[in-house]
Short mmCIF file of C-alpha atoms in Angstrom, two decimals:
data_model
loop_
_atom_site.label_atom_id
_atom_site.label_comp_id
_atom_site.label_asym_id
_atom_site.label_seq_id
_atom_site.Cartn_x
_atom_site.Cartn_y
_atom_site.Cartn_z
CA UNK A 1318 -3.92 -9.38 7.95
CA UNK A 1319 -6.35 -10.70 5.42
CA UNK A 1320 -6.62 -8.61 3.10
CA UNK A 1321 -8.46 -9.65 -0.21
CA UNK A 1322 -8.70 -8.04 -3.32
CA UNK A 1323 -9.61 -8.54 -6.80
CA UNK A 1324 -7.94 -5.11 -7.77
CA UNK A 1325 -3.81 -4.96 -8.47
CA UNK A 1326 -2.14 -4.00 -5.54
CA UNK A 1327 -1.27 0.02 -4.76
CA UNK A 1328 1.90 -1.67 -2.28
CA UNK A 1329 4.13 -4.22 -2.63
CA UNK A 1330 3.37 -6.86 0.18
CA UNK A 1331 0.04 -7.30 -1.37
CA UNK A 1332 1.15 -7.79 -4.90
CA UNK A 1333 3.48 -9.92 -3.39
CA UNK A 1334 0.91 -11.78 -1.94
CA UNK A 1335 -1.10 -12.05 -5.30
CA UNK A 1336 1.68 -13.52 -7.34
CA UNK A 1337 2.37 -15.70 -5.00
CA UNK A 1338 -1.82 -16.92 -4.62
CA UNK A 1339 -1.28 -16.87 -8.78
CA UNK A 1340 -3.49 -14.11 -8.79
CA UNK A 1341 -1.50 -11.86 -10.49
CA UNK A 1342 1.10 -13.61 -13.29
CA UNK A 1343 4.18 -11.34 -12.19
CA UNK A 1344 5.50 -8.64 -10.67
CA UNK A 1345 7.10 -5.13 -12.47
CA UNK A 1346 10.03 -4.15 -10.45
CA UNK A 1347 10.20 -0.39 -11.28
CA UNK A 1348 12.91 2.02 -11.02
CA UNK A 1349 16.58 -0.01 -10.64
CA UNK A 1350 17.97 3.49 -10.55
CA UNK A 1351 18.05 4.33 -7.27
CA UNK A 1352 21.56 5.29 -5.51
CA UNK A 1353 21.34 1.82 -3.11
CA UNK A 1354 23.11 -1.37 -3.56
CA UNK A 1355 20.70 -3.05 -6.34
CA UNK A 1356 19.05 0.55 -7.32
CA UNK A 1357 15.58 -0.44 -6.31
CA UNK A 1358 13.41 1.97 -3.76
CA UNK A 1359 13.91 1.23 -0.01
CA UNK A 1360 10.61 1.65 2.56
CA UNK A 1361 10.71 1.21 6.51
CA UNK A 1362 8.05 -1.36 7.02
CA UNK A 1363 6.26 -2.06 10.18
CA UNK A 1364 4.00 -4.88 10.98
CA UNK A 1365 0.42 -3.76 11.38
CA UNK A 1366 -0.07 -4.66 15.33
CA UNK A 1367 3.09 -2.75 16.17
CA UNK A 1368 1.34 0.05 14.03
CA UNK A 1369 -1.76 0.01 16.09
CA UNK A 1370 -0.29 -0.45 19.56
CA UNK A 1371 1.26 2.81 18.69
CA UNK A 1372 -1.13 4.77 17.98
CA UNK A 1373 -2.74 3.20 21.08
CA UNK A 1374 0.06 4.68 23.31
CA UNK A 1375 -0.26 7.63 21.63
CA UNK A 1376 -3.58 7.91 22.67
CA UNK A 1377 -2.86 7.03 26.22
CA UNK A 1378 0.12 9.77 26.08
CA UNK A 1379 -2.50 12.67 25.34
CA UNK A 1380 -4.79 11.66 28.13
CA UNK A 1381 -2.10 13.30 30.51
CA UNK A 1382 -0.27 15.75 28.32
CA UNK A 1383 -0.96 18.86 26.00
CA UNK A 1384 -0.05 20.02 22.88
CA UNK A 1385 1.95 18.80 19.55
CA UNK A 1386 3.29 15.37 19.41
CA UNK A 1387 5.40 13.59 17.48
CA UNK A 1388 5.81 9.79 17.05
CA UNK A 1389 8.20 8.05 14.85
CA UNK A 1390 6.57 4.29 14.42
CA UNK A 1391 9.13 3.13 11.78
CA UNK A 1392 12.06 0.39 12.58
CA UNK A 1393 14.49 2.37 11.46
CA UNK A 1394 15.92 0.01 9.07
CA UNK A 1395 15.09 0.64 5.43
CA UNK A 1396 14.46 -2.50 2.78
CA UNK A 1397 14.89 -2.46 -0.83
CA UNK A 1398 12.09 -4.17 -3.15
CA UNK A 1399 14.49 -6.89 -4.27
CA UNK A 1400 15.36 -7.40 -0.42
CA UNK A 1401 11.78 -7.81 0.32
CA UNK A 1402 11.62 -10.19 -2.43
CA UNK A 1403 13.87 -12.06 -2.09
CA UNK A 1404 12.59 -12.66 1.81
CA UNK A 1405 9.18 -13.48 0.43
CA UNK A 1406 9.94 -16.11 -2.17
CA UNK A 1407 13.15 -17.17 -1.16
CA UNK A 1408 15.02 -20.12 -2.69
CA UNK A 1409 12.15 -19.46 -6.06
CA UNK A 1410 14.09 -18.43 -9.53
CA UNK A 1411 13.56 -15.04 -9.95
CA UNK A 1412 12.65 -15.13 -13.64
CA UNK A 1413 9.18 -16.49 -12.48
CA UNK A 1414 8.05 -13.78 -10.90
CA UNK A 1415 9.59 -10.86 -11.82
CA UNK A 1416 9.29 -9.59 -15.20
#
């Protein structure tokens, strides 16, 4: 949700992002050796509203109960950087933006 930044990017929607703006010339797919079906690292991503409306329940949760909680606020479904990719900048040859 807006964020800017003249740094390169610590996760992978923002680089994303960056390349995409042509602030950043490509991106460095690491790894590849991963046991998954194109060997590149898989992450549960969650938009950040759904993120924040759970913590809010949380919050509302430990207004009427005590002690440890846990919350899982993943999907549950896992997707590869070359998925994610290939979502982001679909139908765009590869070759110029991954190096």
């Amino acid at each position: 949700m807006g964020e800017v930044s003249n740094c390169i990017p610590n996760n992978l929607l923002p680089y994303i992002d960056q390349v995409a703006l042509d602030k950043l010339p490509k991106l460095a797919v690491l790894g590849g050796d991963y046991p998954i079906h194109d060997g590149t690292g898989v992450r549960d991503y969650i938009h950040e509203v759904d993120l924040a409306e759970g913590h809010l329940r949380a919050l509302e949760v430990l207004q009427t109960r005590t002690g440890n909680h846990v919350w899982n606020l993943g999907t549950g479904q896992g997707y590869s950087v070359l998925e994610m990719l290939n979502a982001s900048w679909a139908g765009k040859p590869s070759a110029l933006w991954i190096k």
